[in-house]
PDB file of C-alpha atoms in Angstrom:
ATOM      1  CA  UNK A 282     -24.577  33.398  31.020  1.00 82.00           C
ATOM      2  CA  UNK A 283     -27.896  32.227  29.021  1.00 80.00           C
ATOM      3  CA  UNK A 284     -28.556  28.693  30.122  1.00 79.00           C
ATOM      4  CA  UNK A 285     -30.738  26.933  32.710  1.00 77.00           C
ATOM      5  CA  UNK A 286     -28.149  26.337  35.446  1.00 80.00           C
ATOM      6  CA  UNK A 287     -30.775  27.572  37.633  1.00 79.00           C
ATOM      7  CA  UNK A 288     -32.853  24.654  37.701  1.00 87.00           C
ATOM      8  CA  UNK A 289     -30.128  22.744  39.385  1.00 87.00           C
ATOM      9  CA  UNK A 290     -30.830  24.397  42.225  1.00 91.00           C
ATOM     10  CA  UNK A 291     -33.142  21.629  43.935  1.00 94.00           C
ATOM     11  CA  UNK A 292     -30.251  19.043  42.881  1.00 95.00           C
ATOM     12  CA  UNK A 293     -27.580  21.454  44.508  1.00 94.00           C
ATOM     13  CA  UNK A 294     -29.605  21.233  47.838  1.00 95.00           C
ATOM     14  CA  UNK A 295     -29.692  18.001  48.131  1.00 96.00           C
ATOM     15  CA  UNK A 296     -26.378  17.435  47.557  1.00 96.00           C
ATOM     16  CA  UNK A 297     -26.764  15.136  44.037  1.00 96.00           C
ATOM     17  CA  UNK A 298     -24.426  18.215  42.803  1.00 97.00           C
ATOM     18  CA  UNK A 299     -22.852  21.664  43.357  1.00 96.00           C
ATOM     19  CA  UNK A 300     -22.235  24.238  40.668  1.00 95.00           C
ATOM     20  CA  UNK A 301     -19.228  26.157  39.997  1.00 95.00           C
ATOM     21  CA  UNK A 302     -17.907  28.875  37.192  1.00 93.00           C
ATOM     22  CA  UNK A 303     -14.824  29.513  35.599  1.00 94.00           C
ATOM     23  CA  UNK A 304     -14.050  33.342  35.786  1.00 93.00           C
ATOM     24  CA  UNK A 305     -11.276  35.193  33.638  1.00 89.00           C
ATOM     25  CA  UNK A 306      -9.850  38.047  35.805  1.00 89.00           C
ATOM     26  CA  UNK A 307      -8.373  41.028  33.976  1.00 88.00           C
ATOM     27  CA  UNK A 308      -7.551  44.590  34.293  1.00 90.00           C
ATOM     28  CA  UNK A 309     -11.508  45.493  33.926  1.00 90.00           C
ATOM     29  CA  UNK A 310     -12.898  42.813  36.243  1.00 88.00           C
ATOM     30  CA  UNK A 311     -13.876  39.169  36.530  1.00 88.00           C
ATOM     31  CA  UNK A 312     -15.485  37.517  33.484  1.00 87.00           C
ATOM     32  CA  UNK A 313     -17.751  34.339  33.777  1.00 88.00           C
ATOM     33  CA  UNK A 314     -16.526  31.701  31.282  1.00 93.00           C
ATOM     34  CA  UNK A 315     -17.799  28.396  32.102  1.00 95.00           C
ATOM     35  CA  UNK A 316     -20.757  26.893  34.332  1.00 95.00           C
ATOM     36  CA  UNK A 317     -19.622  23.555  35.429  1.00 96.00           C
ATOM     37  CA  UNK A 318     -21.606  20.264  37.078  1.00 96.00           C
ATOM     38  CA  UNK A 319     -19.768  18.422  39.410  1.00 97.00           C
ATOM     39  CA  UNK A 320     -21.749  15.117  40.894  1.00 97.00           C
ATOM     40  CA  UNK A 321     -21.868  13.418  43.907  1.00 97.00           C
ATOM     41  CA  UNK A 322     -19.290  11.443  42.951  1.00 97.00           C
ATOM     42  CA  UNK A 323     -16.600  14.041  41.897  1.00 97.00           C
ATOM     43  CA  UNK A 324     -16.895  13.791  38.188  1.00 97.00           C
ATOM     44  CA  UNK A 325     -17.508  16.764  35.993  1.00 96.00           C
ATOM     45  CA  UNK A 326     -20.711  16.106  34.190  1.00 94.00           C
ATOM     46  CA  UNK A 327     -21.556  19.667  32.152  1.00 94.00           C
ATOM     47  CA  UNK A 328     -19.464  21.884  31.377  1.00 95.00           C
ATOM     48  CA  UNK A 329     -21.031  24.913  29.768  1.00 94.00           C
ATOM     49  CA  UNK A 330     -19.776  28.572  28.316  1.00 94.00           C
ATOM     50  CA  UNK A 331     -21.764  31.465  27.303  1.00 92.00           C
ATOM     51  CA  UNK A 332     -25.690  30.100  25.680  1.00 91.00           C
ATOM     52  CA  UNK A 333     -24.786  27.039  26.192  1.00 91.00           C
ATOM     53  CA  UNK A 334     -21.259  26.841  23.897  1.00 94.00           C
ATOM     54  CA  UNK A 335     -18.659  24.052  24.520  1.00 95.00           C
ATOM     55  CA  UNK A 336     -15.400  24.975  26.476  1.00 96.00           C
ATOM     56  CA  UNK A 337     -12.400  26.143  24.214  1.00 95.00           C
ATOM     57  CA  UNK A 338      -9.433  24.256  24.340  1.00 96.00           C
ATOM     58  CA  UNK A 339      -7.848  26.708  26.728  1.00 93.00           C
ATOM     59  CA  UNK A 340     -10.862  26.447  29.248  1.00 95.00           C
ATOM     60  CA  UNK A 341     -10.324  22.758  28.520  1.00 95.00           C
ATOM     61  CA  UNK A 342      -6.820  22.554  29.293  1.00 94.00           C
ATOM     62  CA  UNK A 343      -7.798  24.951  32.488  1.00 94.00           C
ATOM     63  CA  UNK A 344     -10.529  22.730  33.656  1.00 95.00           C
ATOM     64  CA  UNK A 345      -8.126  19.647  33.146  1.00 95.00           C
ATOM     65  CA  UNK A 346      -5.736  20.692  35.457  1.00 95.00           C
ATOM     66  CA  UNK A 347      -8.316  21.876  37.933  1.00 95.00           C
ATOM     67  CA  UNK A 348      -9.821  18.766  38.254  1.00 96.00           C
ATOM     68  CA  UNK A 349      -6.428  16.938  38.626  1.00 96.00           C
ATOM     69  CA  UNK A 350      -5.509  19.328  41.094  1.00 96.00           C
ATOM     70  CA  UNK A 351      -8.821  18.600  43.627  1.00 95.00           C
ATOM     71  CA  UNK A 352      -9.033  14.809  42.381  1.00 96.00           C
ATOM     72  CA  UNK A 353     -12.030  15.050  40.320  1.00 96.00           C
ATOM     73  CA  UNK A 354     -12.971  12.892  36.989  1.00 93.00           C
ATOM     74  CA  UNK A 355     -12.893  14.766  34.094  1.00 86.00           C
TER      75      UNK A 355
END
């Protein structure tokens, strides 16, 4: 996706955060849309698309519904 999520491995190992991916599934496969950082307090800290772009309005809507369903703060 062209961003630095790999540099978060130490934080994930230490339990400080978790990294998630929002993907789009269609007839041709799965496509990565956003990378999401959730901190240990259940807050969505960062959401980035390819090359650090901000999420689109449609992606934000999906993320908001996911966060509400999982009890996360968005």
